C-alpha positions as a printed Julia matrix, in Angstrom:
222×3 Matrix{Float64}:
 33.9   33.49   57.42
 31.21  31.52   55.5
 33.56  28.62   55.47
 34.22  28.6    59.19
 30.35  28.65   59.81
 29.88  25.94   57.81
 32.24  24.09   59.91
 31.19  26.03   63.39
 27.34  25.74   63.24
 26.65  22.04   63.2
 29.54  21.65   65.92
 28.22  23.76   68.48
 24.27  22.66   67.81
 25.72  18.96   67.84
 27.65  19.38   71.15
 24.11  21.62   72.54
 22.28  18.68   71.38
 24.4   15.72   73.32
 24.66  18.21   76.51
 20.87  19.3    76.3
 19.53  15.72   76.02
 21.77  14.74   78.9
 20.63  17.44   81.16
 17.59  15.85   82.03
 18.98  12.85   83.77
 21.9   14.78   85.54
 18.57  17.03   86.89
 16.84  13.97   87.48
 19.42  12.87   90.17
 20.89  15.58   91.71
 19.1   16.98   95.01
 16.23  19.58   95.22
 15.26  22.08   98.09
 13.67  20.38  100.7
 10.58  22.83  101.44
  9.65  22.81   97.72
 10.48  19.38   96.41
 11.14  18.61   92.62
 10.08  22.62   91.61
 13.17  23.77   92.89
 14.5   21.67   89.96
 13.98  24.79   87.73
 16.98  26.2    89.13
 18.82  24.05   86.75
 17.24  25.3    83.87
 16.4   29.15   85.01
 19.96  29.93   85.82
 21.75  29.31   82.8
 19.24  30.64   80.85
 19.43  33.44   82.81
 22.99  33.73   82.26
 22.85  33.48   78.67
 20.41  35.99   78.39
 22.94  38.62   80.22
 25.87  37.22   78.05
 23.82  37.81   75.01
 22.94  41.6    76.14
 26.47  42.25   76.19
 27.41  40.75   72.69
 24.49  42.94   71.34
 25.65  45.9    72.86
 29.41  45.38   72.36
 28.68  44.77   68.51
 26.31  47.97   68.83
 29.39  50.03   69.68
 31.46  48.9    67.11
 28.79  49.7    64.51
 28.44  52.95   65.94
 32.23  53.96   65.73
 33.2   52.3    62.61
 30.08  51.77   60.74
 30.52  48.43   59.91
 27.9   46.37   58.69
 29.25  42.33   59.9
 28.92  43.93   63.11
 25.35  45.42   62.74
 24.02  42.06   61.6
 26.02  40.46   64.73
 23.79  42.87   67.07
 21.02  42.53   65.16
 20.87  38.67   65.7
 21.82  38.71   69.15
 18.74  40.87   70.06
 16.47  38.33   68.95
 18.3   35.89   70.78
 18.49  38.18   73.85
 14.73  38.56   73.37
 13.97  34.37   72.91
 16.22  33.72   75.72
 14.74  36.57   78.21
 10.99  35.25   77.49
 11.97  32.13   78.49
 13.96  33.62   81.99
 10.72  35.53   82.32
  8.41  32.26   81.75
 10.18  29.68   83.7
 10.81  32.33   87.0
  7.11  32.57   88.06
  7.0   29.0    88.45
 10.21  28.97   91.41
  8.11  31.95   92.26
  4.73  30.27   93.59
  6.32  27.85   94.85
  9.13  29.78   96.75
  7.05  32.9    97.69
  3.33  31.84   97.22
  3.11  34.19   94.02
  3.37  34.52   90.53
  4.83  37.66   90.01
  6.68  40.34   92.51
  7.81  43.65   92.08
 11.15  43.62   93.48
 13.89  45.17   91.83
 15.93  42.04   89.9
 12.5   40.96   88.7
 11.83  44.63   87.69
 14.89  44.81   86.06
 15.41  42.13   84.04
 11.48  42.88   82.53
 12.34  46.44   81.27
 15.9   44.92   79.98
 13.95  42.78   78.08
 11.55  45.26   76.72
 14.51  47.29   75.76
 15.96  44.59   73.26
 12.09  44.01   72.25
 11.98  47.88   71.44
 15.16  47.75   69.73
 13.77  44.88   67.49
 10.54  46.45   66.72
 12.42  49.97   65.71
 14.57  47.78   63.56
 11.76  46.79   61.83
  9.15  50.04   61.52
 12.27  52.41   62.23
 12.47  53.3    58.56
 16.02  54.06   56.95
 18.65  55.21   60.04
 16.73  53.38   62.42
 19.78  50.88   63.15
 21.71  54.17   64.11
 18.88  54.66   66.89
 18.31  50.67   67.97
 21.77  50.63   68.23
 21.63  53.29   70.64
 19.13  51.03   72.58
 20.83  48.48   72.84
 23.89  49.75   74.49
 21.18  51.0    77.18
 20.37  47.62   77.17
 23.53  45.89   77.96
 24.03  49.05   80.56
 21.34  47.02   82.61
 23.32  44.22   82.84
 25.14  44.82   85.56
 22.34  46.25   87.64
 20.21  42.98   87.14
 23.21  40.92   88.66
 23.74  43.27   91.48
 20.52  44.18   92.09
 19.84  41.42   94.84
 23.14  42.89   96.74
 21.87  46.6    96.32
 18.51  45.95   97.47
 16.35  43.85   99.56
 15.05  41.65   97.09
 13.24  37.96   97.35
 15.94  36.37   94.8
 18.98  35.37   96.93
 22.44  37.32   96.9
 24.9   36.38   94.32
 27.01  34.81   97.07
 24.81  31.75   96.78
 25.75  29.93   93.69
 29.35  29.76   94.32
 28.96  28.57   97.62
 26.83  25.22   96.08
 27.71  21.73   96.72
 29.16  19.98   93.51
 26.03  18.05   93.54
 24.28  21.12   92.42
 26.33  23.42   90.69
 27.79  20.49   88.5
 24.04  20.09   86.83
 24.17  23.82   85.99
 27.25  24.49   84.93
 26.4   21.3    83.0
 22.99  22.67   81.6
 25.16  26.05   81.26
 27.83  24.81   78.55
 24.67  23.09   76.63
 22.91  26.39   76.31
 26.35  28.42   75.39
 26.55  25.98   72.75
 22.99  26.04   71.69
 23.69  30.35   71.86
 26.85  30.39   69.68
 25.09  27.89   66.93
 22.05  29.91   66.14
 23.81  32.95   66.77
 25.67  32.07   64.13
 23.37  30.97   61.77
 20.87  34.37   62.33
 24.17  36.54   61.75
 24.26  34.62   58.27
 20.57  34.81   57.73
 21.1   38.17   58.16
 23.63  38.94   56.37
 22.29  37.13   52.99
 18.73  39.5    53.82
 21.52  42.17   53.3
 22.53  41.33   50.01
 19.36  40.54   48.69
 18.03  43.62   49.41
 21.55  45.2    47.74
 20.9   43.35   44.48
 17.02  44.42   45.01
 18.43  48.21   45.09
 20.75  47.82   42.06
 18.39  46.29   40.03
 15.93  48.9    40.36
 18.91  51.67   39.41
């Protein structure tokens, strides 16, 4: 596995790098909304972040269940590091929304249920975090627990806009985009994938070396 990572991690960050520092001038050119102008733009970044940060729910709270039926520890460090990615990459959903927002609905911030949603999904992977850390010993037994809750929201954030009357549009929107505006995401997408499985990567490794250090720590002191 190390070797493969060795191999896999500067791949995927290279090919997030080239695709990333294109993105900008396939955003650049492609059309925006008409009532709000060059904000709209955001939509190119917000969705596929916004993506990721479901995709990365569900590979916490996949790699959750394994832990909890087999007890294995590669997959307890896998759901450990993609909680803090599901964390970075829901902070940054939750950051770059509010800005479509103002300019869409003439406010920062609205209660609707998507919106709702997605905030206590991402306090749930923040909770699981912070128990993983001040838990104490057979606290990963419990944040696992979490984050299979977690990943439960998934689906309810996606179909939350058809379930409710929301202000975010219906999921029948983005397939139904021109190619000059769905090629940008899915462009901005496959950068951000990339950019996911490269430092997901490298925290499952970070993680798993903080586990052995703190096994020859334990030995020692026997």
């Amino acid at each position: 596995m190390g070797r493969w990572t060795n191999v896999l991690v500067p791949f995927f960050l290279a090919a997030a790098g080239i695709v990333l520092v294109r993105a900008p001038f396939l955003i650049a050119s492609s059309p925006y909304e008409a009532s709000m102008g060059e904000v709209s733009k955001i939509f190119y970044f917000h969705v596929p972040v916004a993506i990721t940060f479901m995709l990365s729910a569900f590979v916490c709270g996949i790699a959750s269940v394994v832990f909890l039926v087999r007890r294995t520890r590669g997959a307890d460090h896998v759901a450990l590091a993609a909680a803090e990615l599901t964390v970075v990459f829901g902070l940054m959903v939750l950051g770059t929304g509010p800005f479509w927002a103002r300019k869409a609905w003439g406010v920062w911030w609205v209660w609707e249920a998507r919106l709702t949603i997605t905030l206590v999904m991402w306090m749930v992977f923040v909770a699981y975090l912070l128990l993983r850390r001040f838990g104490g010993p057979g606290s990963e037994m419990l944040a696992a627990a979490v984050s299979v809750f977690g990943m439960a929201l998934v689906p309810f954030v996606y179909w939350s806009v058809n379930l409710w009357r929301t202000m975010h549009p219906t999921t029948n929107v983005l397939p139904t985009l021109p190619p000059s505006m769905s090629a940008p995401i899915l462009w901005c997408f496959l950068g951000f994938i990339c950019l996911y499985i490269g430092t997901l990567l490298v925290a499952v490794r970070l993680e798993r070396n903080r586990a052995l250090l703190e096994d020859a720590y334990l030995a020692l002191e026997d």
